[in-house]
Amino acid sequence: MYYNNPMEEVMGKLREIKSIAVLFGIISIVLGIVLVVIPGQTQLIINTIVGVALLVVGLIGIFGFASLKKKSNHSGAMVILPVVIAILGLFVLLNPDVTIFTVGILMAVFALVMAIDNFMIALNSKKRGEDTKAIVIFGVIHLVFAILMAWNVFATMTAIVMIAGIYLIVNGVTMLAVSSIVNNVEEITYEIEESIDKSKHGDRFR
């Protein structure tokens, strides 16, 4: 898009920023509300999307291998990966609870490893006389998360989804607030432009 003067270009950019902020703000708020209101169903939806994606990728890989096999002498071992992916996709679709539980346990194990790592770093830092408060706090946070996740995977996963929903709502409101600020900047810019034009016209008649 071409503009007649730099001011019009600035105004055009401001309108683009405002439109993007409003769009993403509304989408973020809607998604956030969905996550907060129906966290359990949201987990199942995400599980279904992941399962379908894996199944489609696996099937595409299998059919792709079949077409390549006719044209060249590829080893049959190449079909193993897409077959495994397709089977994994079916497993995810048919066993959503097991999948969510597995993901939760993996997150718990990861958090536990991070907690142990932080505590080891804190121990070594303490021997060197360094301040270890921040590292210990992060280690405790990871440890608490690991315990909560291992204690009740589904409840913790639901809580995580709801927290993500709250974040999205706050982010959406922030984006709309940004669009409002951009709108105010646009109005101020117009006023400045009008003042400059009036001063120019006033100088001509002197």
Tab-separated table of C-alpha atoms in Angstrom:
chain	number	residue	atom	x	y	z
A	1	MET	CA	0.000	0.000	0.000
A	2	TYR	CA	1.330	3.444	-0.982
A	3	TYR	CA	0.813	6.608	1.101
A	4	ASN	CA	0.933	10.266	0.029
A	5	ASN	CA	2.914	11.411	3.072
A	6	PRO	CA	4.751	9.973	6.076
A	7	MET	CA	1.890	10.878	8.435
A	8	GLU	CA	-0.565	8.762	6.438
A	9	GLU	CA	1.910	5.880	6.540
A	10	VAL	CA	2.155	6.158	10.316
A	11	MET	CA	-1.634	6.211	10.617
A	12	GLY	CA	-1.891	3.163	8.368
A	13	LYS	CA	0.578	1.260	10.558
A	14	LEU	CA	-1.358	2.262	13.672
A	15	ARG	CA	-4.601	0.943	12.155
A	16	GLU	CA	-2.884	-2.354	11.309
A	17	ILE	CA	-1.563	-2.684	14.875
A	18	LYS	CA	-5.011	-1.875	16.273
A	19	SER	CA	-6.734	-4.469	14.058
A	20	ILE	CA	-4.218	-7.182	14.970
A	21	ALA	CA	-4.473	-6.351	18.689
A	22	VAL	CA	-8.281	-6.499	18.632
A	23	LEU	CA	-8.325	-9.778	16.676
A	24	PHE	CA	-5.800	-11.562	18.866
A	25	GLY	CA	-7.362	-10.103	22.001
A	26	ILE	CA	-10.811	-11.481	21.166
A	27	ILE	CA	-9.403	-14.899	20.155
A	28	SER	CA	-7.329	-15.056	23.353
A	29	ILE	CA	-10.310	-14.195	25.571
A	30	VAL	CA	-12.581	-16.747	23.862
A	31	LEU	CA	-9.971	-19.516	24.163
A	32	GLY	CA	-9.306	-18.553	27.764
A	33	ILE	CA	-12.987	-18.756	28.671
A	34	VAL	CA	-13.229	-22.189	27.028
A	35	LEU	CA	-10.223	-23.461	28.997
A	36	VAL	CA	-11.567	-22.117	32.293
A	37	VAL	CA	-15.186	-23.238	31.829
A	38	ILE	CA	-14.562	-26.722	30.383
A	39	PRO	CA	-10.962	-27.732	31.257
A	40	GLY	CA	-11.714	-31.486	31.187
A	41	GLN	CA	-13.319	-31.399	27.756
A	42	THR	CA	-10.503	-29.169	26.516
A	43	GLN	CA	-7.955	-31.827	27.479
A	44	LEU	CA	-9.943	-34.396	25.502
A	45	ILE	CA	-10.148	-32.042	22.501
A	46	ILE	CA	-6.388	-31.467	22.588
A	47	ASN	CA	-5.864	-35.216	22.946
A	48	THR	CA	-8.089	-35.833	19.895
A	49	ILE	CA	-6.264	-33.222	17.825
A	50	VAL	CA	-2.879	-34.757	18.706
A	51	GLY	CA	-4.160	-38.273	17.960
A	52	VAL	CA	-5.633	-37.291	14.592
A	53	ALA	CA	-2.461	-35.397	13.662
A	54	LEU	CA	-0.260	-38.398	14.471
A	55	LEU	CA	-2.565	-40.761	12.591
A	56	VAL	CA	-2.637	-38.536	9.500
A	57	VAL	CA	1.146	-38.079	9.522
A	58	GLY	CA	1.614	-41.838	9.888
A	59	LEU	CA	-0.797	-42.676	7.061
A	60	ILE	CA	0.786	-40.084	4.770
A	61	GLY	CA	4.187	-41.616	5.516
A	62	ILE	CA	2.896	-45.143	4.798
A	63	PHE	CA	1.288	-44.158	1.478
A	64	GLY	CA	4.354	-42.103	0.587
A	65	PHE	CA	6.585	-45.104	1.210
A	66	ALA	CA	4.284	-47.295	-0.902
A	67	SER	CA	4.547	-44.913	-3.865
A	68	LEU	CA	8.334	-44.623	-3.495
A	69	LYS	CA	8.673	-48.399	-3.239
A	70	LYS	CA	7.218	-48.769	-6.718
A	71	LYS	CA	9.675	-46.261	-8.197
A	72	SER	CA	12.886	-47.264	-6.409
A	73	ASN	CA	14.463	-49.986	-4.327
A	74	HIS	CA	13.907	-48.630	-0.810
A	75	SER	CA	14.369	-50.842	2.215
A	76	GLY	CA	11.186	-52.027	3.896
A	77	ALA	CA	12.554	-50.757	7.220
A	78	MET	CA	11.704	-47.206	6.158
A	79	VAL	CA	8.005	-47.899	6.682
A	80	ILE	CA	8.491	-48.715	10.382
A	81	LEU	CA	8.505	-45.084	11.573
A	82	PRO	CA	5.242	-43.994	9.874
A	83	VAL	CA	3.588	-47.238	11.017
A	84	VAL	CA	4.659	-46.563	14.606
A	85	ILE	CA	3.380	-42.976	14.344
A	86	ALA	CA	0.037	-44.169	12.984
A	87	ILE	CA	-0.297	-46.772	15.762
A	88	LEU	CA	0.593	-44.119	18.342
A	89	GLY	CA	-2.113	-41.854	16.886
A	90	LEU	CA	-4.701	-44.647	17.195
A	91	PHE	CA	-3.596	-45.344	20.764
A	92	VAL	CA	-3.951	-41.675	21.716
A	93	LEU	CA	-7.438	-41.536	20.163
A	94	LEU	CA	-8.648	-44.754	21.784
A	95	ASN	CA	-7.079	-44.162	25.215
A	96	PRO	CA	-7.404	-40.455	26.083
A	97	ASP	CA	-7.245	-41.020	29.864
A	98	VAL	CA	-4.109	-43.125	29.563
A	99	THR	CA	-2.512	-40.498	27.316
A	100	ILE	CA	-3.306	-37.628	29.693
A	101	PHE	CA	-2.031	-39.710	32.634
A	102	THR	CA	1.184	-40.545	30.771
A	103	VAL	CA	1.799	-36.899	29.863
A	104	GLY	CA	1.183	-35.916	33.474
A	105	ILE	CA	3.612	-38.517	34.816
A	106	LEU	CA	6.261	-37.433	32.304
A	107	MET	CA	5.778	-33.824	33.456
A	108	ALA	CA	6.130	-34.979	37.077
A	109	VAL	CA	9.363	-36.828	36.290
A	110	PHE	CA	10.725	-33.814	34.393
A	111	ALA	CA	9.848	-31.500	37.302
A	112	LEU	CA	11.504	-33.885	39.773
A	113	VAL	CA	14.688	-33.994	37.685
A	114	MET	CA	14.689	-30.176	37.497
A	115	ALA	CA	14.206	-29.980	41.286
A	116	ILE	CA	17.134	-32.335	41.941
A	117	ASP	CA	19.274	-30.397	39.461
A	118	ASN	CA	18.465	-27.101	41.194
A	119	PHE	CA	19.251	-28.536	44.615
A	120	MET	CA	22.586	-29.909	43.369
A	121	ILE	CA	23.483	-26.548	41.842
A	122	ALA	CA	22.499	-24.824	45.103
A	123	LEU	CA	24.667	-27.239	47.104
A	124	ASN	CA	27.698	-26.607	44.904
A	125	SER	CA	27.084	-22.850	44.954
A	126	LYS	CA	26.811	-22.862	48.757
A	127	LYS	CA	30.225	-24.540	48.996
A	128	ARG	CA	31.649	-21.629	47.003
A	129	GLY	CA	29.975	-19.149	49.334
A	130	GLU	CA	27.441	-17.939	46.746
A	131	ASP	CA	23.842	-16.912	47.413
A	132	THR	CA	21.556	-19.907	46.748
A	133	LYS	CA	18.114	-18.606	47.813
A	134	ALA	CA	16.718	-18.153	44.280
A	135	ILE	CA	17.991	-21.560	43.119
A	136	VAL	CA	16.520	-23.294	46.197
A	137	ILE	CA	13.159	-21.556	45.668
A	138	PHE	CA	13.028	-22.757	42.045
A	139	GLY	CA	13.966	-26.250	43.211
A	140	VAL	CA	11.160	-26.246	45.790
A	141	ILE	CA	8.653	-25.033	43.186
A	142	HIS	CA	9.642	-27.861	40.821
A	143	LEU	CA	9.495	-30.395	43.679
A	144	VAL	CA	6.018	-29.264	44.785
A	145	PHE	CA	4.786	-29.427	41.197
A	146	ALA	CA	6.210	-32.947	40.789
A	147	ILE	CA	4.514	-34.106	44.009
A	148	LEU	CA	1.162	-32.577	43.045
A	149	MET	CA	1.326	-34.066	39.561
A	150	ALA	CA	2.227	-37.530	40.851
A	151	TRP	CA	-0.391	-37.347	43.607
A	152	ASN	CA	-3.323	-36.448	41.338
A	153	VAL	CA	-2.459	-36.208	37.659
A	154	PHE	CA	-5.913	-35.348	36.352
A	155	ALA	CA	-6.648	-32.666	38.957
A	156	THR	CA	-3.255	-31.024	38.381
A	157	MET	CA	-3.654	-31.160	34.599
A	158	THR	CA	-7.092	-29.580	34.964
A	159	ALA	CA	-5.599	-26.854	37.156
A	160	ILE	CA	-2.864	-26.230	34.561
A	161	VAL	CA	-5.466	-25.895	31.807
A	162	MET	CA	-7.492	-23.454	33.923
A	163	ILE	CA	-4.398	-21.385	34.737
A	164	ALA	CA	-3.598	-21.290	31.022
A	165	GLY	CA	-7.173	-20.119	30.414
A	166	ILE	CA	-6.849	-17.323	32.989
A	167	TYR	CA	-3.574	-16.266	31.365
A	168	LEU	CA	-5.226	-16.147	27.940
A	169	ILE	CA	-8.092	-14.039	29.284
A	170	VAL	CA	-5.681	-11.579	30.908
A	171	ASN	CA	-3.599	-11.517	27.732
A	172	GLY	CA	-6.724	-10.849	25.638
A	173	VAL	CA	-7.826	-7.985	27.880
A	174	THR	CA	-4.300	-6.560	27.665
A	175	MET	CA	-4.379	-6.746	23.867
A	176	LEU	CA	-7.724	-4.909	23.781
A	177	ALA	CA	-6.285	-2.293	26.128
A	178	VAL	CA	-3.342	-1.883	23.748
A	179	SER	CA	-5.770	-1.373	20.855
A	180	SER	CA	-7.496	1.338	22.913
A	181	ILE	CA	-4.159	3.057	23.510
A	182	VAL	CA	-3.382	2.846	19.789
A	183	ASN	CA	-6.776	4.409	19.091
A	184	ASN	CA	-5.938	7.286	21.448
A	185	VAL	CA	-2.568	7.719	19.754
A	186	GLU	CA	-4.348	7.828	16.393
A	187	GLU	CA	-6.702	10.569	17.624
A	188	ILE	CA	-3.810	12.576	19.099
A	189	THR	CA	-1.881	12.200	15.831
A	190	TYR	CA	-4.872	13.527	13.873
A	191	GLU	CA	-5.115	16.517	16.223
A	192	ILE	CA	-1.409	17.254	15.811
A	193	GLU	CA	-1.733	16.990	12.023
A	194	GLU	CA	-4.712	19.368	12.008
A	195	SER	CA	-2.826	21.857	14.204
A	196	ILE	CA	0.161	21.743	11.852
A	197	ASP	CA	-2.106	22.313	8.825
A	198	LYS	CA	-3.853	25.240	10.515
A	199	SER	CA	-0.528	26.845	11.430
A	200	LYS	CA	0.707	26.450	7.849
A	201	HIS	CA	-2.461	28.022	6.430
A	202	GLY	CA	-2.236	30.834	9.008
A	203	ASP	CA	1.347	31.606	7.952
A	204	ARG	CA	0.298	31.895	4.313
A	205	PHE	CA	-2.220	34.670	5.031
A	206	ARG	CA	0.253	36.780	7.047
